[in-house]
Coordinates of C-alpha atoms and ligand atoms in Angstrom, one line a residue:
X1 CA -48.7 112.6 134.6
X2 CA -48.7 114.6 131.2
X3 CA -49.9 117.6 131.2
X4 CA -52.6 117.3 128.4
X5 CA -54.1 114.3 131.0
X6 CA -55.0 117.2 133.6
X7 CA -58.1 117.9 134.7
X8 CA -59.0 122.1 133.5
X9 CA -59.1 123.6 136.8
X10 CA -62.8 126.0 136.3
X11 CA -61.9 129.5 138.3
X12 CA -65.5 130.7 138.7
X13 CA -66.0 127.0 140.8
X14 CA -62.8 127.6 142.5
X15 CA -63.6 131.2 144.0
X16 CA -67.5 130.2 144.1
X17 CA -66.1 126.5 146.6
X18 CA -63.6 129.5 148.3
X19 CA -66.6 131.9 149.3
X20 CA -69.0 128.7 150.3
X21 CA -66.6 127.0 152.5
X22 CA -65.1 130.6 154.5
X23 CA -68.8 131.4 155.3
X24 CA -68.8 128.2 156.3
X25 CA -65.9 128.0 158.4
X26 CA -66.9 131.7 159.8
X27 CA -70.0 130.0 161.6
X28 CA -68.3 127.2 163.3
X29 CA -66.1 129.9 165.2
X30 CA -68.0 132.5 166.8
X31 CA -65.6 132.1 169.7
X32 CA -63.0 132.8 167.9
X33 CA -64.8 135.8 166.4
X34 CA -65.6 137.2 170.1
X35 CA -61.7 136.2 171.0
X36 CA -60.4 138.4 168.0
X37 CA -62.3 141.2 168.8
X38 CA -61.1 141.6 172.2
X39 CA -57.9 140.5 171.4
X40 CA -56.8 143.0 169.4
X41 CA -58.5 145.4 171.9
X42 CA -54.7 145.3 173.7
X43 CA -52.6 142.0 171.3
X44 CA -51.3 144.0 168.1
X45 CA -54.1 142.9 165.0
X46 CA -54.7 140.0 167.8
X47 CA -52.3 137.9 167.6
X48 CA -48.7 136.6 169.4
X49 CA -46.7 135.8 165.7
X50 CA -48.0 138.0 162.3
X51 CA -47.7 134.0 161.0
X52 CA -51.4 133.5 163.0
X53 CA -52.6 136.6 161.4
X54 CA -55.8 135.1 159.2
X55 CA -58.5 137.0 158.0
X56 CA -61.2 137.6 158.7
X57 CA -59.8 136.3 162.3
X58 CA -57.3 134.2 163.2
X59 CA -58.7 130.0 165.1
X60 CA -57.9 130.3 168.7
X61 CA -56.9 127.4 170.3
X62 CA -57.9 126.7 173.8
X63 CA -56.1 122.9 174.3
X64 CA -55.1 119.9 172.8
X65 CA -54.6 116.0 173.3
X66 CA -52.8 113.9 171.7
X67 CA -53.4 114.0 168.0
X68 CA -56.6 116.2 168.4
X69 CA -56.3 119.9 168.8
X70 CA -59.8 121.8 169.7
X71 CA -60.9 125.8 168.7
X72 CA -62.6 128.5 171.0
X73 CA -65.8 127.1 169.9
X74 CA -65.4 123.2 170.9
X75 CA -64.7 122.0 167.6
X76 CA -62.2 118.7 167.4
X77 CA -59.7 118.9 164.4
X78 CA -57.3 116.5 164.3
X79 CA -54.3 118.6 164.7
X80 CA -51.8 118.2 161.1
X81 CA -50.5 121.3 161.6
X82 CA -48.4 120.4 164.5
X83 CA -47.5 123.5 166.1
X84 CA -45.5 124.2 162.7
X85 CA -43.7 121.8 163.4
X86 CA -43.4 121.5 166.9
X87 CA -45.5 118.5 168.2
X88 CA -44.0 115.9 166.6
X89 CA -44.6 113.7 169.9
X90 CA -48.6 114.7 170.1
X91 CA -50.0 116.9 172.9
X92 CA -49.7 116.5 175.9
X93 CA -47.8 113.5 176.1
X94 CA -47.3 111.3 179.3
X95 CA -43.5 110.5 179.1
X96 CA -42.7 114.3 178.1
X97 CA -46.3 115.4 180.7
X98 CA -44.4 113.6 183.9
X99 CA -41.0 114.9 183.3
X100 CA -42.5 118.4 183.3
X101 CA -44.6 117.9 186.0
X102 CA -41.1 116.5 187.9
X103 CA -38.9 119.3 187.1
X104 CA -41.6 122.4 188.3
X105 CA -41.6 121.8 191.8
X106 CA -37.5 121.4 191.8
X107 CA -37.2 124.6 189.9
X108 CA -37.5 125.9 186.5
X109 CA -34.9 128.5 186.1
X110 CA -31.1 128.8 187.4
X111 CA -29.6 130.3 184.7
X112 CA -26.6 127.8 185.2
X113 CA -26.3 124.2 183.0
X114 CA -28.1 121.4 184.5
X115 CA -27.2 117.7 184.3
X116 CA -30.9 117.4 181.5
X117 CA -28.8 119.8 179.4
X118 CA -25.9 117.3 179.2
X119 CA -27.9 114.0 177.7
X120 CA -29.6 116.4 175.7
X121 CA -25.8 117.5 174.5
X122 CA -24.9 114.0 174.6
X123 CA -28.3 112.0 172.3
X124 CA -27.8 115.0 170.0
X125 CA -24.5 115.0 169.3
X126 CA -24.9 110.9 169.2
X127 CA -27.9 111.4 166.4
X128 CA -25.9 114.1 164.1
X129 CA -22.5 113.1 164.5
X130 CA -21.7 116.5 165.4
X131 CA -19.7 116.5 169.0
X132 CA -20.5 120.2 170.0
X133 CA -23.1 121.3 171.1
X134 CA -25.5 124.9 172.7
X135 CA -29.5 126.0 173.2
X136 CA -31.2 128.6 172.4
X137 CA -34.8 129.5 172.8
X138 CA -35.8 129.4 169.2
X139 CA -35.3 128.5 165.4
X140 CA -34.0 132.0 164.8
X141 CA -31.2 132.5 167.6
X142 CA -30.1 129.1 167.2
X143 CA -29.5 130.2 163.3
X144 CA -28.7 133.4 164.4
X145 CA -25.9 132.2 166.7
X146 CA -24.4 129.9 164.3
X147 CA -23.8 132.7 161.4
X148 CA -22.1 133.7 163.7
X149 CA -20.0 131.6 165.6
X150 CA -19.4 130.9 161.6
X151 CA -18.6 134.7 160.0
X152 CA -16.1 134.5 163.6
X153 CA -14.4 131.0 162.7
X154 CA -14.0 132.6 158.7
X155 CA -13.4 135.9 159.7
X156 CA -15.3 136.7 156.3
X157 CA -18.4 138.5 157.0
X158 CA -21.1 137.3 153.7
X159 CA -23.4 134.9 154.0
X160 CA -24.9 132.4 151.7
X161 CA -28.6 131.3 151.7
X162 CA -30.8 129.5 149.5
X163 CA -33.1 131.9 147.4
X164 CA -36.5 132.0 148.9
X165 CA -35.9 129.2 151.7
X166 CA -36.9 131.1 155.9
X167 CA -34.4 130.3 158.6
X168 CA -36.0 132.8 161.2
X169 CA -37.1 136.5 161.9
X170 CA -33.7 138.2 162.6
X171 CA -31.7 140.1 160.0
X172 CA -29.7 138.1 159.1
X173 CA -31.9 135.7 157.3
X174 CA -35.0 138.3 156.1
X175 CA -34.0 138.4 153.1
X176 CA -34.9 136.9 150.2
X177 CA -37.9 135.1 150.9
X178 CA -41.6 135.6 149.8
X179 CA -40.3 139.1 148.2
X180 CA -42.1 140.2 144.9
X181 CA -41.6 137.8 142.5
X182 CA -40.7 140.1 139.3
X183 CA -37.7 141.5 141.8
X184 CA -35.7 138.7 142.1
X185 CA -33.4 139.7 139.7
X186 CA -31.0 137.3 137.6
X187 CA -31.1 133.4 138.8
X188 CA -27.2 134.1 138.4
X189 CA -27.0 137.0 139.9
X190 CA -29.7 137.4 142.5
X191 CA -30.7 140.5 144.2
X192 CA -30.6 140.8 147.8
X193 CA -34.1 141.7 149.3
X194 CA -35.0 142.7 152.4
X195 CA -38.3 140.3 154.1
X196 CA -40.2 143.2 155.2
X197 CA -39.5 146.3 157.3
X198 CA -37.1 147.3 159.4
X199 CA -34.0 145.5 157.6
X200 CA -31.1 147.9 156.3
X201 CA -30.0 147.0 153.7
X202 CA -27.0 147.0 154.5
X203 CA -27.4 143.8 156.5
X204 CA -29.5 142.7 153.5
X205 CA -26.4 143.0 151.1
X206 CA -24.0 140.4 153.5
X207 CA -26.8 138.0 152.2
X208 CA -26.5 136.2 149.1
X209 CA -29.1 134.1 147.7
X210 CA -28.7 131.6 145.0
X211 CA -31.0 128.6 143.6
X212 CA -32.3 125.7 145.5
X213 CA -31.1 122.1 143.4
X214 CA -28.7 124.5 141.6
X215 CA -25.4 123.6 143.1
X216 CA -23.7 125.3 139.7
X217 CA -25.2 128.2 140.3
X218 CA -24.1 128.6 143.8
X219 CA -20.5 127.6 142.4
X220 CA -20.4 130.2 140.2
X221 CA -21.7 132.7 142.6
X222 CA -18.9 131.7 145.5
X223 CA -16.6 131.8 142.7
X224 CA -17.4 135.9 141.3
X225 CA -17.4 136.1 144.9
X226 CA -13.6 135.1 145.9
X227 CA -12.7 137.8 143.2
X228 CA -14.5 140.6 144.9
X229 CA -12.7 139.6 147.9
X230 CA -16.4 138.9 149.7
X231 CA -15.8 134.9 150.6
X232 CA -18.7 133.3 152.2
X233 CA -18.6 132.8 155.7
X234 CA -21.4 130.4 155.5
X235 CA -24.2 128.6 153.4
X236 CA -26.9 128.0 155.3
X237 CA -29.4 125.9 153.5
X238 CA -32.1 123.4 154.7
X239 CA -31.2 120.1 153.2
X240 CA -35.2 119.9 151.9
X241 CA -37.2 123.1 151.8
X242 CA -40.1 123.1 154.1
X243 CA -41.6 126.7 152.9
X244 CA -42.3 126.0 149.1
X245 CA -44.3 122.7 150.5
X246 CA -42.2 120.1 150.3
X247 CA -38.9 120.1 147.5
X248 CA -36.5 117.4 148.1
X249 CA -33.3 118.2 147.0
X250 CA -31.9 116.6 143.9
X251 CA -29.5 113.4 143.2
X252 CA -26.3 114.5 143.5
X253 CA -27.1 118.1 145.0
X254 CA -26.1 118.3 148.6
X255 CA -22.8 116.4 147.4
X256 CA -22.0 118.9 145.5
X257 CA -22.6 121.5 148.5
X258 CA -20.5 120.1 150.6
X259 CA -17.9 119.6 147.8
X260 CA -17.9 123.3 147.0
X261 CA -18.0 124.5 150.4
X262 CA -14.5 122.6 151.6
X263 CA -12.8 123.2 148.8
X264 CA -14.0 127.1 149.7
X265 CA -13.5 126.8 153.4
X266 CA -17.3 127.5 153.8
X267 CA -18.7 126.7 156.9
X268 CA -21.7 124.2 155.7
X269 CA -25.1 124.9 158.2
X270 CA -27.9 122.4 157.8
X271 CA -31.1 124.4 158.8
X272 CA -33.0 121.8 160.4
X273 CA -35.1 123.7 162.6
X274 CA -38.2 122.2 160.4
X275 CA -36.0 118.6 159.5
X276 CA -34.6 117.4 162.7
X277 CA -36.0 115.5 165.0
X278 CA -38.3 115.0 162.3
X279 CA -37.2 113.3 159.0
X280 CA -35.1 110.8 160.7
X281 CA -33.7 110.4 164.7
X282 CA -30.5 112.7 163.3
X283 CA -32.8 114.6 160.4
X284 CA -31.9 115.4 156.8
X285 CA -28.2 115.2 157.8
X286 CA -29.0 111.1 159.0
X287 CA -31.4 110.9 155.9
X288 CA -29.3 112.5 153.4
X289 CA -26.7 111.1 154.4
X290 CA -24.6 114.3 153.7
X291 CA -22.8 116.0 156.7
X292 CA -22.4 119.5 157.2
X293 CA -20.1 121.3 159.8
X294 CA -23.0 122.7 161.7
X295 CA -27.2 121.8 161.7
X296 CA -28.9 123.9 164.0
X297 CA -32.2 122.8 165.9
X298 CA -36.1 124.3 167.6
X299 CA -39.1 123.3 166.8
X300 CA -39.2 119.4 167.6
X301 CA -36.2 119.4 170.2
X302 CA -38.6 121.3 173.2
X303 CA -41.9 118.8 173.0
X304 CA -43.5 122.1 173.2
X305 CA -41.5 123.8 175.5
X306 CA -39.3 126.7 173.3
X307 CA -36.3 125.4 173.0
X308 CA -32.9 125.6 170.0
X309 CA -29.9 123.9 169.3
X310 CA -26.7 124.3 167.3
X311 CA -24.4 121.4 166.9
X312 CA -21.1 121.8 165.6
X313 CA -17.5 120.8 164.3
X314 CA -14.6 120.6 167.4
X315 CA -13.2 123.4 165.0
X316 CA -16.2 125.1 164.3
X317 CA -16.7 125.4 167.6
X318 CA -13.2 126.5 169.0
X319 CA -14.4 130.0 168.7
X320 CA -16.8 129.7 171.3
X321 CA -14.4 127.9 173.9
X322 CA -12.0 130.4 173.4
X323 CA -14.6 133.1 173.8
X324 CA -13.7 134.9 171.3
X325 CA -17.8 134.6 170.3
X326 CA -20.0 135.8 173.2
X327 CA -22.8 132.4 172.1
X328 CA -25.2 133.4 175.3
X329 CA -28.9 133.6 176.8
X330 CA -30.4 134.2 180.1
X331 CA -32.8 131.0 179.3
X332 CA -30.7 129.2 177.3
X333 CA -30.8 125.2 178.8
X334 CA -33.8 126.2 180.5
X335 CA -34.2 122.7 182.5
X336 CA -37.7 122.9 181.9
X337 CA -37.1 122.9 178.2
X338 CA -34.3 120.1 178.7
X339 CA -36.8 117.7 180.8
X340 CA -39.1 117.6 178.3
X341 CA -36.3 117.5 175.7
X342 CA -34.1 114.9 177.2
X343 CA -37.7 112.6 178.3
X344 CA -39.0 113.1 173.8
X345 CA -35.5 112.0 172.8
X346 CA -35.4 109.1 174.7
X347 CA -38.6 108.1 175.5
X348 CA -40.6 109.4 172.4
X349 CA -38.9 109.9 169.8
X350 CA -37.4 106.4 169.4
X351 CA -36.4 104.2 165.9
X352 CA -39.8 102.9 166.4
X353 CA -41.5 105.9 166.6
X354 CA -39.6 107.1 163.4
X355 CA -40.4 103.7 161.6
X356 CA -44.6 104.3 162.8
X357 CA -44.3 108.3 161.3
X358 CA -42.3 106.4 157.6
X359 CA -45.4 104.0 157.4
X360 CA -48.1 106.3 158.1
X361 CA -46.7 109.6 155.5
X362 CA -46.3 106.9 152.9
X363 CA -49.7 105.3 153.5
X364 CA -51.4 109.6 153.9
X365 CA -48.5 110.3 150.9
X366 CA -49.7 107.6 149.0
X367 CA -54.3 108.1 149.8
X368 CA -53.1 112.3 148.1
X369 CA -51.5 110.9 145.3
X370 CA -54.4 108.5 144.1
X371 CA -56.9 111.5 145.0
X372 CA -54.7 113.5 142.4
X373 CA -54.3 110.9 139.6
X374 CA -58.1 110.2 140.1
X375 CA -59.7 113.1 139.4
X376 CA -56.7 114.2 137.7
X377 CA -55.6 117.8 139.4
X378 CA -53.0 119.2 138.5
X379 CA -50.2 118.3 141.5
X380 CA -48.8 116.1 142.9
X381 CA -47.5 114.4 146.8
X382 CA -44.1 114.8 148.7
X383 CA -42.6 114.2 151.8
X384 CA -39.6 112.9 153.8
X385 CA -40.5 111.3 157.2
X386 CA -43.2 113.5 159.4
X387 CA -43.5 115.8 156.7
X388 CA -45.6 116.4 153.4
X389 CA -47.6 118.5 151.6
X390 CA -49.8 118.2 148.4
X391 CA -47.9 120.8 145.2
X392 CA -50.7 122.3 143.1
X393 CA -48.4 122.8 140.1
X394 CA -48.4 121.0 136.9
X395 CA -44.8 120.8 136.6
X396 CA -42.0 120.1 139.6
X397 CA -41.2 122.7 141.9
X398 CA -38.0 122.4 142.7
X399 CA -36.5 125.8 143.6
X400 CA -38.0 128.9 143.9
X401 CA -38.7 129.4 141.3
X402 CA -40.4 127.5 140.1
X403 CA -42.4 127.6 142.8
X404 CA -43.6 130.8 141.4
X405 CA -44.3 129.9 138.2
X406 CA -46.1 127.1 138.7
X407 CA -48.1 126.8 142.5
X408 CA -52.1 127.1 142.2
X409 CA -52.1 129.6 145.6
X410 CA -56.0 129.3 145.3
X411 CA -56.1 125.7 145.6
X412 CA -54.0 125.7 148.5
X413 CA -56.4 128.2 149.9
X414 CA -59.5 126.0 149.4
X415 CA -57.3 122.7 150.7
X416 CA -56.7 124.5 153.8
X417 CA -61.3 125.4 154.4
X418 CA -61.7 122.4 153.6
X419 CA -60.1 121.0 155.9
X420 CA -60.8 123.3 158.5
X421 CA -64.6 123.1 158.2
X422 CA -63.8 118.6 158.2
X423 CA -62.0 118.3 161.2
X424 CA -58.0 118.6 159.9
X425 CA -55.8 121.2 161.5
X426 CA -54.2 122.0 158.9
X427 CA -50.9 125.4 158.8
X428 CA -52.2 127.9 157.0
X429 CA -50.6 129.8 154.5
X430 CA -49.2 128.2 150.7
X431 CA -45.6 127.3 151.4
X432 CA -46.8 125.1 154.4
X433 CA -47.0 120.9 154.7
X434 CA -47.9 118.7 157.4
X435 CA -46.5 117.4 160.3
X436 CA -47.0 114.1 161.0
X437 CA -46.9 113.2 165.3
X438 CA -46.2 109.9 167.0
X439 CA -49.4 109.4 168.1
X440 CA -51.1 109.5 164.8
X441 CA -53.3 106.3 163.4
X442 CA -53.3 105.7 160.1
X443 CA -57.4 106.5 160.3
X444 CA -56.1 109.8 161.4
X445 CA -54.8 110.0 158.0
X446 CA -57.8 108.3 156.1
X447 CA -59.6 111.2 157.5
X448 CA -57.1 114.4 155.9
X449 CA -57.2 112.4 152.6
X450 CA -61.1 111.9 152.8
X451 CA -61.1 116.0 153.1
X452 CA -59.1 116.1 150.2
X453 CA -61.0 113.1 147.9
X454 CA -64.3 115.7 149.4
X455 CA -62.2 119.3 147.2
X456 CA -61.5 117.1 144.6
X457 CA -64.8 115.6 144.2
X458 CA -66.4 119.2 143.9
X459 CA -63.9 120.6 142.3
X460 CA -64.2 118.4 139.4
X461 CA -68.2 118.0 139.8
Ligands
PLP501 C1 -36.0 126.0 158.6 C2 -36.5 127.6 160.0 N1 -35.7 128.1 160.5 C3 -35.7 128.7 161.6 C4 -37.0 129.3 162.0 C5 -37.4 129.8 163.2 O1 -37.9 129.4 164.1 P1 -38.6 129.9 165.6 O2 -39.9 130.3 165.2 O3 -38.8 129.0 166.6 O4 -37.7 131.4 165.7 C6 -38.4 128.6 160.9 C7 -39.3 128.8 161.5 O5 -40.6 128.6 160.9 C8 -37.6 127.4 160.2 O6 -38.7 127.1 159.7

């Protein structure tokens, strides 16, 4: 849409609606407020993870079933948050419930391998076309171990990531994400900026960031690193970025990154913690048709139980098999998580389930796009597989810089409030997207679009 046809957003109106909706949400959630008052005495800031924080209090949930969750006040919400994208199966799916209840009386933890772990690895190998697998308990552990394996395999210390990309909370990758925009430096030579306190600058300096969707910039930076004697061990990246809303790869970009990394002996790691098992049976690797040397999985893998995995080629896994790298963890391949993952992969996330997710996403994206056009809002709907969002921006977002320059954060915040007050549970934060589940219906998607339309109408009234 040409910018001149867009509606002018009245900032005063945005603030007025935000205040009205905040007040409404406060009034609907006194139970969450009471839990927060209690929780903050013992649970630091009242939450289990800082990503659960919210002002003035977080919304505490009590239970979930199918496509719905209920908060501590009994408000019923259609779940498009889905545990930051973990619950593509929906809540309490009967197949996973059965697997977990059958496993429980047989013992839930041995720190010894079980057959379910083999079945899951066989299925992941088939889906992703990578022969070797190991387990972890989270996405952070998966990316941490993948990087260690890549470092050992190449004998190199430096690693490369995409500026603005999130890969978990360990020191190697808590670098150059969500940092003050004025400090990021030149596009050809981005600064390595720790994300939050406690990450040593000396560790951050080993992590070099380059812009998404720009293989030329990556190539020039790699060539400089080679000249300086610090070639990267790996490039760790999401094939489609999932923490600037959704940013899809431009045509040819992933192919160019594949060719470039191969030419320089760099391990290409697709971090599929968000995309894997969500955008196709074989994740972004299958969807975009570019095969990395390693993938990392978590979230959807465990069907709601903590789980993660690393897949790779025989060559990269050699350092694990010859015991140069200790890829370890007491709970790795936990029998309960593996039972859930097996049922999820073989019984829930079937080819028909992915067809349903694609059809739902097409429906919700088209619905949101129609609202955007009807009300001439600055934005567009974008998504892939189970993932999508409305990106409030007058220009297309292709990387961190275009995101920082264009994203309308106030509209994101307002959209979240509209959702919460109209029975739609959405991811908080301006960077997130929706995740559909296999038990969502077209009517559920219509409810999401209706909440969005109400906001669009109020904004432009
Ligand atoms: C792409 C990506 N990688 C890694 C992680 C870290 O996963 P976890 O929170 O399970 O440690 C996340 C979490 O959001 C993620 O989005």
